[in-house]
mmCIF file with all atom_site columns, C-alpha atoms and ligand atoms in Angstrom:
data_model
loop_
_atom_site.group_PDB
_atom_site.id
_atom_site.type_symbol
_atom_site.label_atom_id
_atom_site.label_alt_id
_atom_site.label_comp_id
_atom_site.label_asym_id
_atom_site.label_entity_id
_atom_site.label_seq_id
_atom_site.pdbx_PDB_ins_code
_atom_site.Cartn_x
_atom_site.Cartn_y
_atom_site.Cartn_z
_atom_site.occupancy
_atom_site.B_iso_or_equiv
_atom_site.pdbx_formal_charge
_atom_site.auth_seq_id
_atom_site.auth_comp_id
_atom_site.auth_asym_id
_atom_site.auth_atom_id
_atom_site.pdbx_PDB_model_num
ATOM   1   C CA . UNK Y 1 1   ? 11.832  -9.304  -26.807 1.00 94.00 ? 1   UNK Y CA 1
ATOM   2   C CA . UNK Y 1 2   ? 9.896   -9.409  -23.557 1.00 98.00 ? 2   UNK Y CA 1
ATOM   3   C CA . UNK Y 1 3   ? 6.179   -8.718  -23.865 1.00 98.00 ? 3   UNK Y CA 1
ATOM   4   C CA . UNK Y 1 4   ? 4.471   -6.221  -21.567 1.00 99.00 ? 4   UNK Y CA 1
ATOM   5   C CA . UNK Y 1 5   ? 0.746   -5.680  -21.007 1.00 99.00 ? 5   UNK Y CA 1
ATOM   6   C CA . UNK Y 1 6   ? -0.217  -2.507  -19.135 1.00 99.00 ? 6   UNK Y CA 1
ATOM   7   C CA . UNK Y 1 7   ? -3.478  -2.158  -17.195 1.00 98.00 ? 7   UNK Y CA 1
ATOM   8   C CA . UNK Y 1 8   ? -5.024  1.270   -16.667 1.00 98.00 ? 8   UNK Y CA 1
ATOM   9   C CA . UNK Y 1 9   ? -8.249  2.778   -15.356 1.00 98.00 ? 9   UNK Y CA 1
ATOM   10  C CA . UNK Y 1 10  ? -7.847  6.458   -16.205 1.00 98.00 ? 10  UNK Y CA 1
ATOM   11  C CA . UNK Y 1 11  ? -5.526  9.056   -17.642 1.00 97.00 ? 11  UNK Y CA 1
ATOM   12  C CA . UNK Y 1 12  ? -2.597  6.664   -17.942 1.00 98.00 ? 12  UNK Y CA 1
ATOM   13  C CA . UNK Y 1 13  ? 0.363   8.998   -17.496 1.00 98.00 ? 13  UNK Y CA 1
ATOM   14  C CA . UNK Y 1 14  ? 2.444   6.231   -15.901 1.00 98.00 ? 14  UNK Y CA 1
ATOM   15  C CA . UNK Y 1 15  ? 1.634   3.974   -18.861 1.00 98.00 ? 15  UNK Y CA 1
ATOM   16  C CA . UNK Y 1 16  ? 2.736   6.801   -21.136 1.00 98.00 ? 16  UNK Y CA 1
ATOM   17  C CA . UNK Y 1 17  ? 6.004   7.181   -19.223 1.00 98.00 ? 17  UNK Y CA 1
ATOM   18  C CA . UNK Y 1 18  ? 6.731   3.459   -19.628 1.00 98.00 ? 18  UNK Y CA 1
ATOM   19  C CA . UNK Y 1 19  ? 5.873   3.437   -23.346 1.00 98.00 ? 19  UNK Y CA 1
ATOM   20  C CA . UNK Y 1 20  ? 8.009   6.506   -24.030 1.00 98.00 ? 20  UNK Y CA 1
ATOM   21  C CA . UNK Y 1 21  ? 10.982  5.212   -22.035 1.00 98.00 ? 21  UNK Y CA 1
ATOM   22  C CA . UNK Y 1 22  ? 10.853  1.819   -23.758 1.00 98.00 ? 22  UNK Y CA 1
ATOM   23  C CA . UNK Y 1 23  ? 11.016  3.486   -27.181 1.00 97.00 ? 23  UNK Y CA 1
ATOM   24  C CA . UNK Y 1 24  ? 13.573  6.135   -26.233 1.00 98.00 ? 24  UNK Y CA 1
ATOM   25  C CA . UNK Y 1 25  ? 15.928  3.749   -24.444 1.00 98.00 ? 25  UNK Y CA 1
ATOM   26  C CA . UNK Y 1 26  ? 15.523  0.793   -26.795 1.00 96.00 ? 26  UNK Y CA 1
ATOM   27  C CA . UNK Y 1 27  ? 14.459  -1.758  -24.182 1.00 97.00 ? 27  UNK Y CA 1
ATOM   28  C CA . UNK Y 1 28  ? 14.543  -5.465  -25.032 1.00 96.00 ? 28  UNK Y CA 1
ATOM   29  C CA . UNK Y 1 29  ? 10.770  -5.320  -24.624 1.00 98.00 ? 29  UNK Y CA 1
ATOM   30  C CA . UNK Y 1 30  ? 7.607   -4.293  -26.347 1.00 97.00 ? 30  UNK Y CA 1
ATOM   31  C CA . UNK Y 1 31  ? 4.354   -2.968  -24.888 1.00 98.00 ? 31  UNK Y CA 1
ATOM   32  C CA . UNK Y 1 32  ? 1.977   -5.380  -26.617 1.00 98.00 ? 32  UNK Y CA 1
ATOM   33  C CA . UNK Y 1 33  ? -1.309  -4.068  -25.257 1.00 98.00 ? 33  UNK Y CA 1
ATOM   34  C CA . UNK Y 1 34  ? -3.008  -1.618  -22.931 1.00 98.00 ? 34  UNK Y CA 1
ATOM   35  C CA . UNK Y 1 35  ? -6.091  -2.965  -21.179 1.00 98.00 ? 35  UNK Y CA 1
ATOM   36  C CA . UNK Y 1 36  ? -8.599  -0.793  -19.320 1.00 98.00 ? 36  UNK Y CA 1
ATOM   37  C CA . UNK Y 1 37  ? -11.552 -1.630  -17.115 1.00 98.00 ? 37  UNK Y CA 1
ATOM   38  C CA . UNK Y 1 38  ? -13.141 1.654   -18.189 1.00 98.00 ? 38  UNK Y CA 1
ATOM   39  C CA . UNK Y 1 39  ? -14.128 2.316   -21.794 1.00 98.00 ? 39  UNK Y CA 1
ATOM   40  C CA . UNK Y 1 40  ? -13.611 6.065   -21.284 1.00 98.00 ? 40  UNK Y CA 1
ATOM   41  C CA . UNK Y 1 41  ? -10.071 5.834   -19.856 1.00 98.00 ? 41  UNK Y CA 1
ATOM   42  C CA . UNK Y 1 42  ? -8.139  8.728   -21.394 1.00 98.00 ? 42  UNK Y CA 1
ATOM   43  C CA . UNK Y 1 43  ? -4.972  6.641   -21.641 1.00 98.00 ? 43  UNK Y CA 1
ATOM   44  C CA . UNK Y 1 44  ? -6.537  4.407   -24.305 1.00 98.00 ? 44  UNK Y CA 1
ATOM   45  C CA . UNK Y 1 45  ? -6.216  7.310   -26.753 1.00 98.00 ? 45  UNK Y CA 1
ATOM   46  C CA . UNK Y 1 46  ? -2.471  7.604   -26.229 1.00 98.00 ? 46  UNK Y CA 1
ATOM   47  C CA . UNK Y 1 47  ? -2.024  3.849   -26.660 1.00 98.00 ? 47  UNK Y CA 1
ATOM   48  C CA . UNK Y 1 48  ? -4.043  3.738   -29.879 1.00 98.00 ? 48  UNK Y CA 1
ATOM   49  C CA . UNK Y 1 49  ? -2.202  6.778   -31.252 1.00 98.00 ? 49  UNK Y CA 1
ATOM   50  C CA . UNK Y 1 50  ? 1.055   4.914   -30.621 1.00 98.00 ? 50  UNK Y CA 1
ATOM   51  C CA . UNK Y 1 51  ? -0.074  1.769   -32.455 1.00 98.00 ? 51  UNK Y CA 1
ATOM   52  C CA . UNK Y 1 52  ? -0.467  -0.261  -29.285 1.00 98.00 ? 52  UNK Y CA 1
ATOM   53  C CA . UNK Y 1 53  ? -3.377  -2.663  -29.176 1.00 98.00 ? 53  UNK Y CA 1
ATOM   54  C CA . UNK Y 1 54  ? -6.077  -1.746  -26.693 1.00 98.00 ? 54  UNK Y CA 1
ATOM   55  C CA . UNK Y 1 55  ? -8.785  -3.746  -24.989 1.00 98.00 ? 55  UNK Y CA 1
ATOM   56  C CA . UNK Y 1 56  ? -11.559 -2.897  -22.561 1.00 98.00 ? 56  UNK Y CA 1
ATOM   57  C CA . UNK Y 1 57  ? -12.871 -5.323  -19.963 1.00 98.00 ? 57  UNK Y CA 1
ATOM   58  C CA . UNK Y 1 58  ? -15.631 -3.317  -18.305 1.00 98.00 ? 58  UNK Y CA 1
ATOM   59  C CA . UNK Y 1 59  ? -16.028 -4.471  -14.701 1.00 98.00 ? 59  UNK Y CA 1
ATOM   60  C CA . UNK Y 1 60  ? -19.663 -3.334  -14.691 1.00 97.00 ? 60  UNK Y CA 1
ATOM   61  C CA . UNK Y 1 61  ? -20.514 -6.135  -17.130 1.00 98.00 ? 61  UNK Y CA 1
ATOM   62  C CA . UNK Y 1 62  ? -19.560 -8.875  -14.682 1.00 98.00 ? 62  UNK Y CA 1
ATOM   63  C CA . UNK Y 1 63  ? -21.542 -10.316 -11.790 1.00 97.00 ? 63  UNK Y CA 1
ATOM   64  C CA . UNK Y 1 64  ? -18.646 -10.480 -9.360  1.00 97.00 ? 64  UNK Y CA 1
ATOM   65  C CA . UNK Y 1 65  ? -14.915 -9.960  -8.955  1.00 97.00 ? 65  UNK Y CA 1
ATOM   66  C CA . UNK Y 1 66  ? -14.077 -13.552 -9.848  1.00 97.00 ? 66  UNK Y CA 1
ATOM   67  C CA . UNK Y 1 67  ? -15.929 -13.362 -13.178 1.00 98.00 ? 67  UNK Y CA 1
ATOM   68  C CA . UNK Y 1 68  ? -14.337 -9.998  -13.984 1.00 98.00 ? 68  UNK Y CA 1
ATOM   69  C CA . UNK Y 1 69  ? -10.871 -11.272 -13.124 1.00 98.00 ? 69  UNK Y CA 1
ATOM   70  C CA . UNK Y 1 70  ? -11.329 -14.354 -15.330 1.00 98.00 ? 70  UNK Y CA 1
ATOM   71  C CA . UNK Y 1 71  ? -12.297 -12.158 -18.274 1.00 98.00 ? 71  UNK Y CA 1
ATOM   72  C CA . UNK Y 1 72  ? -9.446  -9.778  -17.556 1.00 98.00 ? 72  UNK Y CA 1
ATOM   73  C CA . UNK Y 1 73  ? -6.911  -12.620 -17.404 1.00 98.00 ? 73  UNK Y CA 1
ATOM   74  C CA . UNK Y 1 74  ? -8.223  -13.983 -20.701 1.00 98.00 ? 74  UNK Y CA 1
ATOM   75  C CA . UNK Y 1 75  ? -7.813  -10.558 -22.334 1.00 98.00 ? 75  UNK Y CA 1
ATOM   76  C CA . UNK Y 1 76  ? -4.275  -10.254 -20.973 1.00 98.00 ? 76  UNK Y CA 1
ATOM   77  C CA . UNK Y 1 77  ? -3.138  -13.794 -21.708 1.00 98.00 ? 77  UNK Y CA 1
ATOM   78  C CA . UNK Y 1 78  ? -3.892  -13.603 -25.417 1.00 98.00 ? 78  UNK Y CA 1
ATOM   79  C CA . UNK Y 1 79  ? -0.768  -11.430 -25.554 1.00 98.00 ? 79  UNK Y CA 1
ATOM   80  C CA . UNK Y 1 80  ? 1.283   -13.979 -23.557 1.00 98.00 ? 80  UNK Y CA 1
ATOM   81  C CA . UNK Y 1 81  ? 2.988   -11.273 -21.492 1.00 98.00 ? 81  UNK Y CA 1
ATOM   82  C CA . UNK Y 1 82  ? 6.206   -11.738 -19.588 1.00 98.00 ? 82  UNK Y CA 1
ATOM   83  C CA . UNK Y 1 83  ? 5.166   -8.828  -17.390 1.00 99.00 ? 83  UNK Y CA 1
ATOM   84  C CA . UNK Y 1 84  ? 1.874   -7.195  -16.384 1.00 99.00 ? 84  UNK Y CA 1
ATOM   85  C CA . UNK Y 1 85  ? 2.191   -3.543  -15.345 1.00 99.00 ? 85  UNK Y CA 1
ATOM   86  C CA . UNK Y 1 86  ? -0.564  -1.982  -13.235 1.00 98.00 ? 86  UNK Y CA 1
ATOM   87  C CA . UNK Y 1 87  ? -0.532  1.736   -13.969 1.00 98.00 ? 87  UNK Y CA 1
ATOM   88  C CA . UNK Y 1 88  ? -3.322  3.448   -12.077 1.00 98.00 ? 88  UNK Y CA 1
ATOM   89  C CA . UNK Y 1 89  ? -5.456  0.323   -12.308 1.00 98.00 ? 89  UNK Y CA 1
ATOM   90  C CA . UNK Y 1 90  ? -8.098  0.922   -9.673  1.00 97.00 ? 90  UNK Y CA 1
ATOM   91  C CA . UNK Y 1 91  ? -9.704  -2.494  -9.161  1.00 96.00 ? 91  UNK Y CA 1
ATOM   92  C CA . UNK Y 1 92  ? -8.997  -4.801  -6.238  1.00 95.00 ? 92  UNK Y CA 1
ATOM   93  C CA . UNK Y 1 93  ? -7.828  -8.122  -7.685  1.00 97.00 ? 93  UNK Y CA 1
ATOM   94  C CA . UNK Y 1 94  ? -8.725  -11.619 -6.487  1.00 98.00 ? 94  UNK Y CA 1
ATOM   95  C CA . UNK Y 1 95  ? -6.076  -13.905 -5.027  1.00 98.00 ? 95  UNK Y CA 1
ATOM   96  C CA . UNK Y 1 96  ? -6.507  -16.265 -7.989  1.00 97.00 ? 96  UNK Y CA 1
ATOM   97  C CA . UNK Y 1 97  ? -5.701  -13.477 -10.446 1.00 98.00 ? 97  UNK Y CA 1
ATOM   98  C CA . UNK Y 1 98  ? -2.737  -12.245 -8.436  1.00 98.00 ? 98  UNK Y CA 1
ATOM   99  C CA . UNK Y 1 99  ? -1.315  -15.758 -8.034  1.00 98.00 ? 99  UNK Y CA 1
ATOM   100 C CA . UNK Y 1 100 ? -1.634  -16.379 -11.773 1.00 98.00 ? 100 UNK Y CA 1
ATOM   101 C CA . UNK Y 1 101 ? 0.814   -13.482 -12.342 1.00 98.00 ? 101 UNK Y CA 1
ATOM   102 C CA . UNK Y 1 102 ? 3.024   -14.139 -9.302  1.00 98.00 ? 102 UNK Y CA 1
ATOM   103 C CA . UNK Y 1 103 ? 6.489   -12.703 -9.818  1.00 98.00 ? 103 UNK Y CA 1
ATOM   104 C CA . UNK Y 1 104 ? 5.503   -11.037 -13.096 1.00 98.00 ? 104 UNK Y CA 1
ATOM   105 C CA . UNK Y 1 105 ? 3.109   -8.266  -12.082 1.00 98.00 ? 105 UNK Y CA 1
ATOM   106 C CA . UNK Y 1 106 ? 4.197   -4.819  -10.891 1.00 98.00 ? 106 UNK Y CA 1
ATOM   107 C CA . UNK Y 1 107 ? 2.161   -1.990  -9.388  1.00 98.00 ? 107 UNK Y CA 1
ATOM   108 C CA . UNK Y 1 108 ? 2.861   1.615   -8.517  1.00 98.00 ? 108 UNK Y CA 1
ATOM   109 C CA . UNK Y 1 109 ? 1.277   2.959   -5.371  1.00 98.00 ? 109 UNK Y CA 1
ATOM   110 C CA . UNK Y 1 110 ? 1.361   6.667   -4.465  1.00 98.00 ? 110 UNK Y CA 1
ATOM   111 C CA . UNK Y 1 111 ? 2.879   6.382   -0.996  1.00 98.00 ? 111 UNK Y CA 1
ATOM   112 C CA . UNK Y 1 112 ? 6.015   5.155   0.708   1.00 98.00 ? 112 UNK Y CA 1
ATOM   113 C CA . UNK Y 1 113 ? 4.723   1.672   1.541   1.00 98.00 ? 113 UNK Y CA 1
ATOM   114 C CA . UNK Y 1 114 ? 3.973   0.256   4.026   1.00 98.00 ? 114 UNK Y CA 1
ATOM   115 C CA . UNK Y 1 115 ? 2.557   3.696   4.927   1.00 98.00 ? 115 UNK Y CA 1
ATOM   116 C CA . UNK Y 1 116 ? -0.841  4.628   3.555   1.00 98.00 ? 116 UNK Y CA 1
ATOM   117 C CA . UNK Y 1 117 ? -2.191  1.671   1.609   1.00 98.00 ? 117 UNK Y CA 1
ATOM   118 C CA . UNK Y 1 118 ? -5.585  2.125   -0.054  1.00 97.00 ? 118 UNK Y CA 1
ATOM   119 C CA . UNK Y 1 119 ? -7.073  5.271   -1.530  1.00 97.00 ? 119 UNK Y CA 1
ATOM   120 C CA . UNK Y 1 120 ? -6.577  9.038   -1.017  1.00 98.00 ? 120 UNK Y CA 1
ATOM   121 C CA . UNK Y 1 121 ? -2.949  8.470   -0.056  1.00 98.00 ? 121 UNK Y CA 1
ATOM   122 C CA . UNK Y 1 122 ? -1.964  12.127  -0.390  1.00 98.00 ? 122 UNK Y CA 1
ATOM   123 C CA . UNK Y 1 123 ? -4.708  13.237  1.977   1.00 98.00 ? 123 UNK Y CA 1
ATOM   124 C CA . UNK Y 1 124 ? -3.702  10.406  4.320   1.00 98.00 ? 124 UNK Y CA 1
ATOM   125 C CA . UNK Y 1 125 ? -0.138  11.739  4.300   1.00 98.00 ? 125 UNK Y CA 1
ATOM   126 C CA . UNK Y 1 126 ? -1.284  15.314  4.985   1.00 98.00 ? 126 UNK Y CA 1
ATOM   127 C CA . UNK Y 1 127 ? -3.593  14.151  7.782   1.00 98.00 ? 127 UNK Y CA 1
ATOM   128 C CA . UNK Y 1 128 ? -0.763  12.143  9.353   1.00 98.00 ? 128 UNK Y CA 1
ATOM   129 C CA . UNK Y 1 129 ? 1.531   15.189  9.210   1.00 98.00 ? 129 UNK Y CA 1
ATOM   130 C CA . UNK Y 1 130 ? 4.447   13.367  7.612   1.00 98.00 ? 130 UNK Y CA 1
ATOM   131 C CA . UNK Y 1 131 ? 7.149   15.604  6.137   1.00 97.00 ? 131 UNK Y CA 1
ATOM   132 C CA . UNK Y 1 132 ? 8.249   13.105  3.489   1.00 97.00 ? 132 UNK Y CA 1
ATOM   133 C CA . UNK Y 1 133 ? 5.883   11.286  1.128   1.00 98.00 ? 133 UNK Y CA 1
ATOM   134 C CA . UNK Y 1 134 ? 6.343   9.455   -2.151  1.00 98.00 ? 134 UNK Y CA 1
ATOM   135 C CA . UNK Y 1 135 ? 5.612   6.442   -4.302  1.00 98.00 ? 135 UNK Y CA 1
ATOM   136 C CA . UNK Y 1 136 ? 6.513   2.756   -4.383  1.00 98.00 ? 136 UNK Y CA 1
ATOM   137 C CA . UNK Y 1 137 ? 6.861   0.230   -7.193  1.00 98.00 ? 137 UNK Y CA 1
ATOM   138 C CA . UNK Y 1 138 ? 6.247   -3.280  -5.893  1.00 98.00 ? 138 UNK Y CA 1
ATOM   139 C CA . UNK Y 1 139 ? 5.540   -6.816  -6.975  1.00 98.00 ? 139 UNK Y CA 1
ATOM   140 C CA . UNK Y 1 140 ? 1.858   -7.568  -6.501  1.00 98.00 ? 140 UNK Y CA 1
ATOM   141 C CA . UNK Y 1 141 ? 0.937   -10.126 -3.858  1.00 98.00 ? 141 UNK Y CA 1
ATOM   142 C CA . UNK Y 1 142 ? -2.540  -11.036 -2.607  1.00 96.00 ? 142 UNK Y CA 1
ATOM   143 C CA . UNK Y 1 143 ? -2.477  -8.494  0.250   1.00 95.00 ? 143 UNK Y CA 1
ATOM   144 C CA . UNK Y 1 144 ? -3.585  -5.124  -1.139  1.00 93.00 ? 144 UNK Y CA 1
ATOM   145 C CA . UNK Y 1 145 ? -0.744  -2.612  -1.543  1.00 95.00 ? 145 UNK Y CA 1
ATOM   146 C CA . UNK Y 1 146 ? 1.852   -4.980  -0.135  1.00 95.00 ? 146 UNK Y CA 1
ATOM   147 C CA . UNK Y 1 147 ? 4.536   -7.022  -1.811  1.00 97.00 ? 147 UNK Y CA 1
ATOM   148 C CA . UNK Y 1 148 ? 8.290   -6.788  -2.358  1.00 98.00 ? 148 UNK Y CA 1
ATOM   149 C CA . UNK Y 1 149 ? 9.357   -3.212  -3.117  1.00 98.00 ? 149 UNK Y CA 1
ATOM   150 C CA . UNK Y 1 150 ? 11.359  -2.694  -6.307  1.00 98.00 ? 150 UNK Y CA 1
ATOM   151 C CA . UNK Y 1 151 ? 11.876  1.066   -6.026  1.00 98.00 ? 151 UNK Y CA 1
ATOM   152 C CA . UNK Y 1 152 ? 10.724  4.030   -3.991  1.00 98.00 ? 152 UNK Y CA 1
ATOM   153 C CA . UNK Y 1 153 ? 10.774  7.774   -4.576  1.00 98.00 ? 153 UNK Y CA 1
ATOM   154 C CA . UNK Y 1 154 ? 10.615  10.293  -1.751  1.00 98.00 ? 154 UNK Y CA 1
ATOM   155 C CA . UNK Y 1 155 ? 9.342   13.847  -2.112  1.00 97.00 ? 155 UNK Y CA 1
ATOM   156 C CA . UNK Y 1 156 ? 9.050   16.586  0.508   1.00 96.00 ? 156 UNK Y CA 1
ATOM   157 C CA . UNK Y 1 157 ? 5.720   17.706  1.917   1.00 96.00 ? 157 UNK Y CA 1
ATOM   158 C CA . UNK Y 1 158 ? 5.786   21.494  1.591   1.00 95.00 ? 158 UNK Y CA 1
ATOM   159 C CA . UNK Y 1 159 ? 4.074   24.061  3.775   1.00 94.00 ? 159 UNK Y CA 1
ATOM   160 C CA . UNK Y 1 160 ? 0.723   24.896  2.224   1.00 95.00 ? 160 UNK Y CA 1
ATOM   161 C CA . UNK Y 1 161 ? 0.436   21.662  0.244   1.00 96.00 ? 161 UNK Y CA 1
ATOM   162 C CA . UNK Y 1 162 ? -3.011  20.339  -0.428  1.00 98.00 ? 162 UNK Y CA 1
ATOM   163 C CA . UNK Y 1 163 ? -3.650  16.844  -1.755  1.00 98.00 ? 163 UNK Y CA 1
ATOM   164 C CA . UNK Y 1 164 ? -3.564  18.021  -5.377  1.00 98.00 ? 164 UNK Y CA 1
ATOM   165 C CA . UNK Y 1 165 ? -0.218  19.806  -5.021  1.00 97.00 ? 165 UNK Y CA 1
ATOM   166 C CA . UNK Y 1 166 ? 1.297   16.833  -3.257  1.00 97.00 ? 166 UNK Y CA 1
ATOM   167 C CA . UNK Y 1 167 ? -0.111  14.391  -5.834  1.00 97.00 ? 167 UNK Y CA 1
ATOM   168 C CA . UNK Y 1 168 ? 1.489   16.409  -8.627  1.00 97.00 ? 168 UNK Y CA 1
ATOM   169 C CA . UNK Y 1 169 ? 4.924   16.279  -6.980  1.00 96.00 ? 169 UNK Y CA 1
ATOM   170 C CA . UNK Y 1 170 ? 4.599   12.550  -6.338  1.00 97.00 ? 170 UNK Y CA 1
ATOM   171 C CA . UNK Y 1 171 ? 3.385   11.851  -9.882  1.00 97.00 ? 171 UNK Y CA 1
ATOM   172 C CA . UNK Y 1 172 ? 6.466   13.490  -11.395 1.00 97.00 ? 172 UNK Y CA 1
ATOM   173 C CA . UNK Y 1 173 ? 8.595   11.111  -9.312  1.00 97.00 ? 173 UNK Y CA 1
ATOM   174 C CA . UNK Y 1 174 ? 6.410   8.140   -10.324 1.00 98.00 ? 174 UNK Y CA 1
ATOM   175 C CA . UNK Y 1 175 ? 7.196   8.899   -13.957 1.00 98.00 ? 175 UNK Y CA 1
ATOM   176 C CA . UNK Y 1 176 ? 10.892  8.454   -13.171 1.00 97.00 ? 176 UNK Y CA 1
ATOM   177 C CA . UNK Y 1 177 ? 10.860  5.334   -11.006 1.00 98.00 ? 177 UNK Y CA 1
ATOM   178 C CA . UNK Y 1 178 ? 8.209   3.286   -12.779 1.00 98.00 ? 178 UNK Y CA 1
ATOM   179 C CA . UNK Y 1 179 ? 9.916   3.102   -16.189 1.00 98.00 ? 179 UNK Y CA 1
ATOM   180 C CA . UNK Y 1 180 ? 13.199  2.437   -14.409 1.00 98.00 ? 180 UNK Y CA 1
ATOM   181 C CA . UNK Y 1 181 ? 11.717  -0.493  -12.441 1.00 98.00 ? 181 UNK Y CA 1
ATOM   182 C CA . UNK Y 1 182 ? 9.994   -1.972  -15.490 1.00 98.00 ? 182 UNK Y CA 1
ATOM   183 C CA . UNK Y 1 183 ? 13.240  -1.756  -17.398 1.00 98.00 ? 183 UNK Y CA 1
ATOM   184 C CA . UNK Y 1 184 ? 15.070  -3.640  -14.640 1.00 98.00 ? 184 UNK Y CA 1
ATOM   185 C CA . UNK Y 1 185 ? 12.441  -6.384  -14.880 1.00 98.00 ? 185 UNK Y CA 1
ATOM   186 C CA . UNK Y 1 186 ? 12.671  -6.789  -18.647 1.00 98.00 ? 186 UNK Y CA 1
ATOM   187 C CA . UNK Y 1 187 ? 16.447  -6.785  -18.427 1.00 98.00 ? 187 UNK Y CA 1
ATOM   188 C CA . UNK Y 1 188 ? 16.125  -9.791  -16.086 1.00 98.00 ? 188 UNK Y CA 1
ATOM   189 C CA . UNK Y 1 189 ? 17.847  -7.970  -13.239 1.00 98.00 ? 189 UNK Y CA 1
ATOM   190 C CA . UNK Y 1 190 ? 15.270  -8.430  -10.466 1.00 98.00 ? 190 UNK Y CA 1
ATOM   191 C CA . UNK Y 1 191 ? 15.106  -11.324 -7.999  1.00 98.00 ? 191 UNK Y CA 1
ATOM   192 C CA . UNK Y 1 192 ? 12.709  -11.637 -5.087  1.00 98.00 ? 192 UNK Y CA 1
ATOM   193 C CA . UNK Y 1 193 ? 14.340  -12.721 -1.821  1.00 97.00 ? 193 UNK Y CA 1
ATOM   194 C CA . UNK Y 1 194 ? 11.578  -12.889 0.774   1.00 95.00 ? 194 UNK Y CA 1
ATOM   195 C CA . UNK Y 1 195 ? 10.303  -9.339  1.221   1.00 96.00 ? 195 UNK Y CA 1
ATOM   196 C CA . UNK Y 1 196 ? 13.317  -7.850  -0.542  1.00 98.00 ? 196 UNK Y CA 1
ATOM   197 C CA . UNK Y 1 197 ? 13.943  -7.262  -4.221  1.00 98.00 ? 197 UNK Y CA 1
ATOM   198 C CA . UNK Y 1 198 ? 17.570  -7.718  -5.223  1.00 98.00 ? 198 UNK Y CA 1
ATOM   199 C CA . UNK Y 1 199 ? 18.768  -5.762  -8.264  1.00 98.00 ? 199 UNK Y CA 1
ATOM   200 C CA . UNK Y 1 200 ? 21.798  -7.125  -10.122 1.00 98.00 ? 200 UNK Y CA 1
ATOM   201 C CA . UNK Y 1 201 ? 24.071  -5.363  -10.787 1.00 98.00 ? 201 UNK Y CA 1
ATOM   202 C CA . UNK Y 1 202 ? 23.008  -3.008  -8.024  1.00 98.00 ? 202 UNK Y CA 1
ATOM   203 C CA . UNK Y 1 203 ? 22.079  0.614   -8.521  1.00 97.00 ? 203 UNK Y CA 1
ATOM   204 C CA . UNK Y 1 204 ? 19.963  2.917   -6.382  1.00 97.00 ? 204 UNK Y CA 1
ATOM   205 C CA . UNK Y 1 205 ? 16.452  1.555   -5.903  1.00 98.00 ? 205 UNK Y CA 1
ATOM   206 C CA . UNK Y 1 206 ? 15.440  4.907   -4.500  1.00 98.00 ? 206 UNK Y CA 1
ATOM   207 C CA . UNK Y 1 207 ? 15.031  8.446   -5.697  1.00 97.00 ? 207 UNK Y CA 1
ATOM   208 C CA . UNK Y 1 208 ? 14.982  11.606  -3.655  1.00 96.00 ? 208 UNK Y CA 1
ATOM   209 C CA . UNK Y 1 209 ? 13.191  14.335  -5.536  1.00 88.00 ? 209 UNK Y CA 1
ATOM   210 C CA . UNK Y 1 210 ? 15.656  17.032  -6.491  1.00 70.00 ? 210 UNK Y CA 1
ATOM   211 C CA . UNK Y 1 211 ? 14.201  19.868  -4.497  1.00 68.00 ? 211 UNK Y CA 1
ATOM   212 C CA . UNK Y 1 212 ? 16.669  21.949  -2.514  1.00 59.00 ? 212 UNK Y CA 1
ATOM   213 C CA . UNK Y 1 213 ? 15.930  22.116  1.180   1.00 55.00 ? 213 UNK Y CA 1
ATOM   214 C CA . UNK Y 1 214 ? 17.726  23.613  4.109   1.00 50.00 ? 214 UNK Y CA 1
ATOM   215 C CA . UNK Y 1 215 ? 20.476  21.844  5.984   1.00 44.00 ? 215 UNK Y CA 1
ATOM   216 C CA . UNK Y 1 216 ? 21.388  19.374  3.264   1.00 42.00 ? 216 UNK Y CA 1
HETATM 217 C C1 . GAR I 2 .   ? -0.953  7.288   -9.928  1.00 95.61 ? 1   GAR I C1 1
HETATM 218 O O1 . GAR I 2 .   ? -0.663  8.279   -8.979  1.00 95.61 ? 1   GAR I O1 1
HETATM 219 C C2 . GAR I 2 .   ? -0.787  5.906   -9.321  1.00 95.61 ? 1   GAR I C2 1
HETATM 220 O O2 . GAR I 2 .   ? 0.262   5.834   -8.409  1.00 95.61 ? 1   GAR I O2 1
HETATM 221 C C3 . GAR I 2 .   ? -2.118  5.739   -8.632  1.00 95.61 ? 1   GAR I C3 1
HETATM 222 O O3 . GAR I 2 .   ? -3.061  6.291   -9.499  1.00 95.61 ? 1   GAR I O3 1
HETATM 223 C C4 . GAR I 2 .   ? -2.436  7.304   -10.285 1.00 95.61 ? 1   GAR I C4 1
HETATM 224 C C5 . GAR I 2 .   ? -2.658  6.959   -11.735 1.00 95.61 ? 1   GAR I C5 1
HETATM 225 O O4 . GAR I 2 .   ? -2.224  8.001   -12.571 1.00 95.61 ? 1   GAR I O4 1
HETATM 226 N N1 . GAR I 2 .   ? -2.395  4.372   -8.367  1.00 95.61 ? 1   GAR I N1 1
HETATM 227 C C6 . GAR I 2 .   ? -3.103  3.938   -7.349  1.00 95.61 ? 1   GAR I C6 1
HETATM 228 O O5 . GAR I 2 .   ? -3.626  4.700   -6.536  1.00 95.61 ? 1   GAR I O5 1
HETATM 229 C C7 . GAR I 2 .   ? -3.242  2.445   -7.237  1.00 95.61 ? 1   GAR I C7 1
HETATM 230 N N2 . GAR I 2 .   ? -3.929  2.089   -6.042  1.00 95.61 ? 1   GAR I N2 1
HETATM 231 P P1 . GAR I 2 .   ? -2.012  7.727   -14.121 1.00 95.61 ? 1   GAR I P1 1
HETATM 232 O O6 . GAR I 2 .   ? -3.288  7.067   -14.646 1.00 95.61 ? 1   GAR I O6 1
HETATM 233 O O7 . GAR I 2 .   ? -1.845  9.090   -14.694 1.00 95.61 ? 1   GAR I O7 1
HETATM 234 O O8 . GAR I 2 .   ? -0.815  6.865   -14.266 1.00 95.61 ? 1   GAR I O8 1
#
């Protein structure tokens, strides 16, 4: 069984989607722990209710990023994970931390990377006027919101969307592609070839949200 540790900062719906899919689909993997940098993260409740160990490493208790990242790595490594899953984990990580988990840490970012790295991605997409938006699962590398893309989901931007409406549509797609990507990892099907992630045997590493449009 592969061991997974999931990092969250808030409500943790992506974490929940991964935990539920692992149980439902009988993955060769176990979510060993959920770690939060915020003691009040709502997702901790779901994890505890599902008999998953939880830990809090509160970033406010540490003098700097390096000290926080050392404590975070110590909390994670006691579970000896094969894979670290960032699921709405909202701290910028040091290069040392990222390199420690090279090739075994995934993140989901709410945009079609390389568009719109950083925060407020849905507002960025609306401001840019794009007609298609989405989410990306990628391996984490030292450059923020970069790294080889495992899967992407595209959703339409609808007339009248505000950031909240768009975020909701993207989140529903995140809940599909993130469990799928994590499953591919624990099944040993992912290889990194430069900037590209090769899935063996191949299957679609993309999802187009099933919303009927004109002219399809
Ligand atoms: C998700 O939309 C995720 O893509 C985003 O935060 C949300 C967390 O929701 N992550 C980032 O912005 C990372 N920079 P969740 O806690 O319900 O999974």
